Amino acid sequence: MQKKYILEMFPYPSGNIHMGHVRNYVIGDICARYHKLKGDEVIHPMGWDAFGLPAENAAIQFNTHPQDWTLSNIKNMKSQLKKLELDLDWDKELATCKDNYYQYQQELFIDLYEAGLAYKKDAVVNWDPEDQTVLANEQVIDGKGWRTGANVEQKVLSQWFFKITNYAEELLNDLDELELWPEKVKTMQRNWIGKSTGAEIKFKILSQDDQLNIFTTRPDTIYGATFIALSINHRLVSKFVNNKEIDDIKKSFAEIDNEKEKKGYLMNIKCKHPLLDKEIPVYIANFVLDNYGEGAIFGCPAHDERDYDFAKKYNIPIIKVIECEDKDLPFTEDGVVINSPLLNGLKKTEAIQKITNYFEKKKIGNRSINYKLRDWGVSRQRYWGCPIPVIYYEDGTFRVLEKSELPVLLPYDVSLNGKGNALLNQDSWRKILCPKTNKIAFRETDTFDTFVDSSWYYIRFLDNKLDKPFDKKQVNKYLPVDKYIGGIEHAILHLLYSRFFMKALRDIYNLNINEPFKQLFTQGMITHKTYKTVNDEWIMPREVYLNEGKLFREKTNEIVMEGPSEKMSKSKKNVIEPDEILENYGIDATRFFMISDSPPDRELEWTDEGIQGSKNLIRRIDKYFKKSRTDTKHDTNKMIEKFVFNIEKNILNFSLNKCVADIYTLFNYLEKEKIYLQNSDLSKKILVCLYPIIPSMVLNLYMDLFNSKNIEKWPEINKELLIETRINLPIQVQGKLITTINTEKGYIENEILNSIYKLDKVKNKIQNRKVIKVINVQDKIINIIVD
RNA sequence: GCGCCAGUGGCGGAAUGGUAGACGCGCUGGUCUUAGGAACCAGUGGGCAACCGUGGGGGUUCGAGUCCCUCCUGGCGCACCA
């Protein structure tokens, strides 16, 4: 028996499922049911990504407790999922907020710490002022918090980090082996990891016993270096500039739009050019990133756009070291090196090689690889998360707890006021007597980023009752997840963190698994038309009615304007509630529509006509099987074999919209020819194929027709039946279609040509021109070329 | 700016280099009547036609929606990454 681990991204228990969940889980459910019919050992679990801020916010707003709020949401959403009749392994259910999940996460943290993959350091971090917590780099989008949209501030805090950078190279390289991942997601991850190769060059600081390390991808332009620029947070800035000045500079940077304007301050130190007898000025500049390389650059204005802008503004010399016209400056393309004693006449790649070798020989630099990827900051200053199992002593030292001291349970009795971390004020929980040292100690009050929770839940699903995080044998047997289905919004965050976790756990536990998700499928969003009144008020689609070609709002009769179809959102009032749809159209029609109108990886527009069409088809199928059997001369074996073949192929490719087309085609044919199969074996075959898609009605029909609810195995395909013996052969003249003829496969070219030449359409086309060539692609096409 | 993906009827979308538009929605005409959010039948890329049609222009090929070059448009992602 083959194992198939089919997983949909588990939901955050916000209260209600939405149509996006429905689409996601229906796609997964179709796969899971198909594989079960094939006789595979299917794992198809579901759980809850249950820690996180909305619970705290809701608790304050509704005067409840995050735990109560979360658990009641889970209860409600579970009952909604049950209504969708998903074939899930509910005995594997887990919720990350329960101690039988998160205590094992604390164990994993201890493992990571001992393996050197978790560490604590002071760091400049992204602070979300609205959520009052730190965010990882991945969670800051365009300078704003990914959840709140608030402008992120920079703060220095002592934080826990996971050493994801240790795996940068592997995370990058292994993307190549993920053949069943969308190229788009892989590209995004590659960009995020951001590998660049180049050199690190040492610049001596004149009349100081200190030096600068500068990373560059263009060591070939070193002779054109005319300035150095540092980030305001660079080590040497605090060494040579006093705090007041630093603050002033920071303020001046804060006042301008740093993306549009370049600003710099000349420092009173100078560097020596590594190859020339020349002094280079050092600036503090707003455009130097402090978290890339060492936060320092050398500027070669002639061949870099930023450096050029900066040099123009501050009258810094511009020295050409690659041959080009003055008007082309800054010239960033490949060219012949000039003004560079060691490199003149070389092209870019040769020059890079030569100069880097020279640096290494002279010990003034070396080859270097840089990644944009930073270590993952996992501390969050929030109550509703997994406690980090660490204690601090009064002298400022800390100790990571031992596994025997776990679990560190989250206290229930806290007072939440929305200001800061509630755990900080819980001295009864926070303050302990350390059993090892008998000293007073304080628990870590930061909790884990919830992305830590979701980085290993697919492992815990394998056995949610185990008294350790997971069982090695089971992991080796059942991972990776064969099909992982979810939204593309997790392309970087969750999917990169999970890949890191899998690799880290592999190394710690000596597992055989390199990648957590063998195949990734990203389903598209569901969109719906939006409507607004002339006063810019969003209104619900169901309030709108059409009269004489114009749209009006019910009750008020205001004129309504139709907007574009957009992602369903409460603020735009274009949301469709799953519960309502299930009630009005039924489970099968709802499932059907989820796969009908678009390929699953593209947007699906919600339309009333669409869901109604699905319902009509359901009714039609039902009626079809209830018609009494007719004797017929038709041989439907071939037709149905083809149907089985197509459905199988299309389920395996996630081309579920084509399954819908296959179903229509089949029933169109059967009804047109009035072939009613009722309780025959052929009916059985059809129903088995329909079962993954519309299980509810298939079960009922199966019961009616065969007096059983045991759906048979997926039919073996008889390949001989798929072979067509007659074909419609297209006939072309000069590559253009003239006609088609119906003929036996395996015709003899000369024979068939004789009859083709007699066809009026062909004769008219050829007239008395000479046939110079005939291209016969056997059983495919015949193309006659005349002069 | 860089990267990725896409552009096919009124709309959603099908097409291993070999009959473009499967299938659905919508629309048109008709049938039926238990007047329905129903069902059934016929039609539906453009053009009177020869023919023309897959964003535009080139190319490869007997043959291009599909491959190559180039441009345009749209979406997504990244973005002062040294």
mmCIF file of N, CA, C and O in Angstrom, chain A residues 34-75:
data_model
loop_
_atom_site.group_PDB
_atom_site.id
_atom_site.type_symbol
_atom_site.label_atom_id
_atom_site.label_comp_id
_atom_site.label_asym_id
_atom_site.label_seq_id
_atom_site.Cartn_x
_atom_site.Cartn_y
_atom_site.Cartn_z
ATOM 1 N N TYR A 34 -10.011 10.421 -3.782
ATOM 2 C CA TYR A 34 -9.520 9.685 -4.941
ATOM 3 C C TYR A 34 -8.470 8.655 -4.503
ATOM 4 O O TYR A 34 -8.549 7.484 -4.872
ATOM 5 N N HIS A 35 -7.509 9.100 -3.711
ATOM 6 C CA HIS A 35 -6.430 8.178 -3.318
ATOM 7 C C HIS A 35 -6.954 7.038 -2.446
ATOM 8 O O HIS A 35 -6.441 5.928 -2.514
ATOM 9 N N LYS A 36 -7.960 7.336 -1.650
ATOM 10 C CA LYS A 36 -8.547 6.247 -0.859
ATOM 11 C C LYS A 36 -9.172 5.207 -1.775
ATOM 12 O O LYS A 36 -9.003 4.003 -1.554
ATOM 13 N N LEU A 37 -9.870 5.666 -2.806
ATOM 14 C CA LEU A 37 -10.478 4.707 -3.740
ATOM 15 C C LEU A 37 -9.411 3.906 -4.476
ATOM 16 O O LEU A 37 -9.631 2.765 -4.869
ATOM 17 N N LYS A 38 -8.252 4.522 -4.659
ATOM 18 C CA LYS A 38 -7.151 3.800 -5.310
ATOM 19 C C LYS A 38 -6.542 2.752 -4.387
ATOM 20 O O LYS A 38 -5.704 1.969 -4.809
ATOM 21 N N GLY A 39 -6.920 2.800 -3.122
ATOM 22 C CA GLY A 39 -6.381 1.842 -2.170
ATOM 23 C C GLY A 39 -5.122 2.320 -1.463
ATOM 24 O O GLY A 39 -4.424 1.536 -0.823
ATOM 25 N N ASP A 40 -4.817 3.617 -1.578
ATOM 26 C CA ASP A 40 -3.638 4.149 -0.894
ATOM 27 C C ASP A 40 -3.922 4.340 0.588
ATOM 28 O O ASP A 40 -5.071 4.494 0.990
ATOM 29 N N GLU A 41 -2.854 4.354 1.361
ATOM 30 C CA GLU A 41 -2.986 4.656 2.784
ATOM 31 C C GLU A 41 -2.943 6.175 2.915
ATOM 32 O O GLU A 41 -1.880 6.789 2.836
ATOM 33 N N VAL A 42 -4.120 6.764 3.085
ATOM 34 C CA VAL A 42 -4.234 8.223 3.019
ATOM 35 C C VAL A 42 -4.212 8.830 4.415
ATOM 36 O O VAL A 42 -4.896 8.369 5.316
ATOM 37 N N ILE A 43 -3.397 9.861 4.560
ATOM 38 C CA ILE A 43 -3.411 10.665 5.781
ATOM 39 C C ILE A 43 -3.965 12.025 5.389
ATOM 40 O O ILE A 43 -3.451 12.668 4.470
ATOM 41 N N HIS A 44 -5.010 12.432 6.078
ATOM 42 C CA HIS A 44 -5.673 13.680 5.675
ATOM 43 C C HIS A 44 -6.209 14.365 6.926
ATOM 44 O O HIS A 44 -7.408 14.339 7.206
ATOM 45 N N PRO A 45 -5.305 14.976 7.684
ATOM 46 C CA PRO A 45 -5.694 15.538 8.983
ATOM 47 C C PRO A 45 -6.109 16.997 8.920
ATOM 48 O O PRO A 45 -5.969 17.659 7.899
ATOM 49 N N MET A 46 -6.608 17.481 10.020
ATOM 50 C CA MET A 46 -7.027 18.881 10.119
ATOM 51 C C MET A 46 -6.793 19.354 11.547
ATOM 52 O O MET A 46 -6.942 18.580 12.494
ATOM 53 N N GLY A 47 -6.404 20.603 11.670
ATOM 54 C CA GLY A 47 -6.162 21.149 13.007
ATOM 55 C C GLY A 47 -6.284 22.661 13.015
ATOM 56 O O GLY A 47 -6.846 23.239 12.086
ATOM 57 N N TRP A 48 -5.737 23.269 14.049
ATOM 58 C CA TRP A 48 -5.991 24.696 14.282
ATOM 59 C C TRP A 48 -4.724 25.442 14.632
ATOM 60 O O TRP A 48 -4.023 25.081 15.566
ATOM 61 N N ASP A 49 -4.483 26.489 13.883
ATOM 62 C CA ASP A 49 -3.337 27.361 14.118
ATOM 63 C C ASP A 49 -3.781 28.379 15.157
ATOM 64 O O ASP A 49 -4.108 29.520 14.843
ATOM 65 N N ALA A 50 -3.791 27.942 16.433
ATOM 66 C CA ALA A 50 -4.707 28.551 17.385
ATOM 67 C C ALA A 50 -4.136 29.656 18.276
ATOM 68 O O ALA A 50 -4.883 30.298 19.006
ATOM 69 N N PHE A 51 -2.810 29.839 18.240
ATOM 70 C CA PHE A 51 -2.261 30.978 18.973
ATOM 71 C C PHE A 51 -2.261 32.199 18.061
ATOM 72 O O PHE A 51 -2.267 32.059 16.834
ATOM 73 N N GLY A 52 -2.186 33.375 18.665
ATOM 74 C CA GLY A 52 -2.061 34.564 17.827
ATOM 75 C C GLY A 52 -2.858 35.733 18.352
ATOM 76 O O GLY A 52 -3.755 35.582 19.189
ATOM 77 N N LEU A 53 -2.501 36.871 17.836
ATOM 78 C CA LEU A 53 -3.020 38.116 18.378
ATOM 79 C C LEU A 53 -4.510 38.367 18.300
ATOM 80 O O LEU A 53 -5.081 38.967 19.210
ATOM 81 N N PRO A 54 -5.189 37.972 17.225
ATOM 82 C CA PRO A 54 -6.620 38.298 17.169
ATOM 83 C C PRO A 54 -7.357 37.824 18.420
ATOM 84 O O PRO A 54 -8.300 38.490 18.867
ATOM 85 N N ALA A 55 -6.911 36.724 18.997
ATOM 86 C CA ALA A 55 -7.569 36.222 20.198
ATOM 87 C C ALA A 55 -7.433 37.214 21.342
ATOM 88 O O ALA A 55 -8.378 37.444 22.104
ATOM 89 N N GLU A 56 -6.250 37.812 21.470
ATOM 90 C CA GLU A 56 -6.052 38.794 22.543
ATOM 91 C C GLU A 56 -6.885 40.036 22.293
ATOM 92 O O GLU A 56 -7.485 40.595 23.207
ATOM 93 N N ASN A 57 -6.883 40.473 21.052
ATOM 94 C CA ASN A 57 -7.665 41.665 20.723
ATOM 95 C C ASN A 57 -9.149 41.424 20.960
ATOM 96 O O ASN A 57 -9.848 42.264 21.516
ATOM 97 N N ALA A 58 -9.603 40.249 20.539
ATOM 98 C CA ALA A 58 -11.018 39.919 20.721
ATOM 99 C C ALA A 58 -11.348 39.816 22.207
ATOM 100 O O ALA A 58 -12.420 40.238 22.647
ATOM 101 N N ALA A 59 -10.420 39.281 22.970
ATOM 102 C CA ALA A 59 -10.661 39.110 24.397
ATOM 103 C C ALA A 59 -10.902 40.455 25.057
ATOM 104 O O ALA A 59 -11.796 40.601 25.896
ATOM 105 N N ILE A 60 -10.084 41.437 24.656
ATOM 106 C CA ILE A 60 -10.253 42.771 25.229
ATOM 107 C C ILE A 60 -11.571 43.381 24.754
ATOM 108 O O ILE A 60 -12.359 43.902 25.538
ATOM 109 N N GLN A 61 -11.830 43.237 23.482
ATOM 110 C CA GLN A 61 -13.025 43.853 22.899
ATOM 111 C C GLN A 61 -14.322 43.259 23.452
ATOM 112 O O GLN A 61 -15.276 43.983 23.719
ATOM 113 N N PHE A 62 -14.338 41.939 23.603
ATOM 114 C CA PHE A 62 -15.594 41.291 24.021
ATOM 115 C C PHE A 62 -15.575 40.836 25.470
ATOM 116 O O PHE A 62 -16.442 40.094 25.903
ATOM 117 N N ASN A 63 -14.526 41.277 26.200
ATOM 118 C CA ASN A 63 -14.410 40.930 27.609
ATOM 119 C C ASN A 63 -14.500 39.416 27.832
ATOM 120 O O ASN A 63 -15.311 38.922 28.603
ATOM 121 N N THR A 64 -13.665 38.721 27.092
ATOM 122 C CA THR A 64 -13.600 37.274 27.275
ATOM 123 C C THR A 64 -12.129 36.913 27.424
ATOM 124 O O THR A 64 -11.293 37.791 27.635
ATOM 125 N N HIS A 65 -11.808 35.638 27.357
ATOM 126 C CA HIS A 65 -10.421 35.201 27.507
ATOM 127 C C HIS A 65 -9.953 34.626 26.177
ATOM 128 O O HIS A 65 -10.732 33.935 25.508
ATOM 129 N N PRO A 66 -8.703 34.877 25.789
ATOM 130 C CA PRO A 66 -8.231 34.368 24.495
ATOM 131 C C PRO A 66 -8.467 32.865 24.330
ATOM 132 O O PRO A 66 -8.839 32.413 23.241
ATOM 133 N N GLN A 67 -8.283 32.145 25.416
ATOM 134 C CA GLN A 67 -8.455 30.700 25.318
ATOM 135 C C GLN A 67 -9.919 30.331 25.085
ATOM 136 O O GLN A 67 -10.240 29.515 24.220
ATOM 137 N N ASP A 68 -10.803 30.975 25.852
ATOM 138 C CA ASP A 68 -12.236 30.680 25.693
ATOM 139 C C ASP A 68 -12.703 31.041 24.289
ATOM 140 O O ASP A 68 -13.420 30.294 23.631
ATOM 141 N N TRP A 69 -12.248 32.235 23.875
ATOM 142 C CA TRP A 69 -12.633 32.725 22.537
ATOM 143 C C TRP A 69 -12.151 31.735 21.471
ATOM 144 O O TRP A 69 -12.904 31.320 20.594
ATOM 145 N N THR A 70 -10.885 31.316 21.592
ATOM 146 C CA THR A 70 -10.298 30.433 20.580
ATOM 147 C C THR A 70 -11.000 29.074 20.569
ATOM 148 O O THR A 70 -11.369 28.563 19.504
ATOM 149 N N LEU A 71 -11.187 28.512 21.767
ATOM 150 C CA LEU A 71 -11.787 27.175 21.810
ATOM 151 C C LEU A 71 -13.221 27.188 21.298
ATOM 152 O O LEU A 71 -13.661 26.244 20.631
ATOM 153 N N SER A 72 -13.933 28.262 21.585
ATOM 154 C CA SER A 72 -15.316 28.286 21.085
ATOM 155 C C SER A 72 -15.344 28.490 19.568
ATOM 156 O O SER A 72 -16.196 27.940 18.870
ATOM 157 N N ASN A 73 -14.378 29.255 19.058
ATOM 158 C CA ASN A 73 -14.278 29.387 17.601
ATOM 159 C C ASN A 73 -13.963 28.048 16.940
ATOM 160 O O ASN A 73 -14.496 27.718 15.876
ATOM 161 N N ILE A 74 -13.068 27.311 17.577
ATOM 162 C CA ILE A 74 -12.706 26.003 17.017
ATOM 163 C C ILE A 74 -13.948 25.114 16.956
ATOM 164 O O ILE A 74 -14.210 24.456 15.944
ATOM 165 N N LYS A 75 -14.711 25.163 18.022
ATOM 166 C CA LYS A 75 -15.902 24.329 18.075
ATOM 167 C C LYS A 75 -16.866 24.675 16.937
ATOM 168 O O LYS A 75 -17.361 23.803 16.213
#
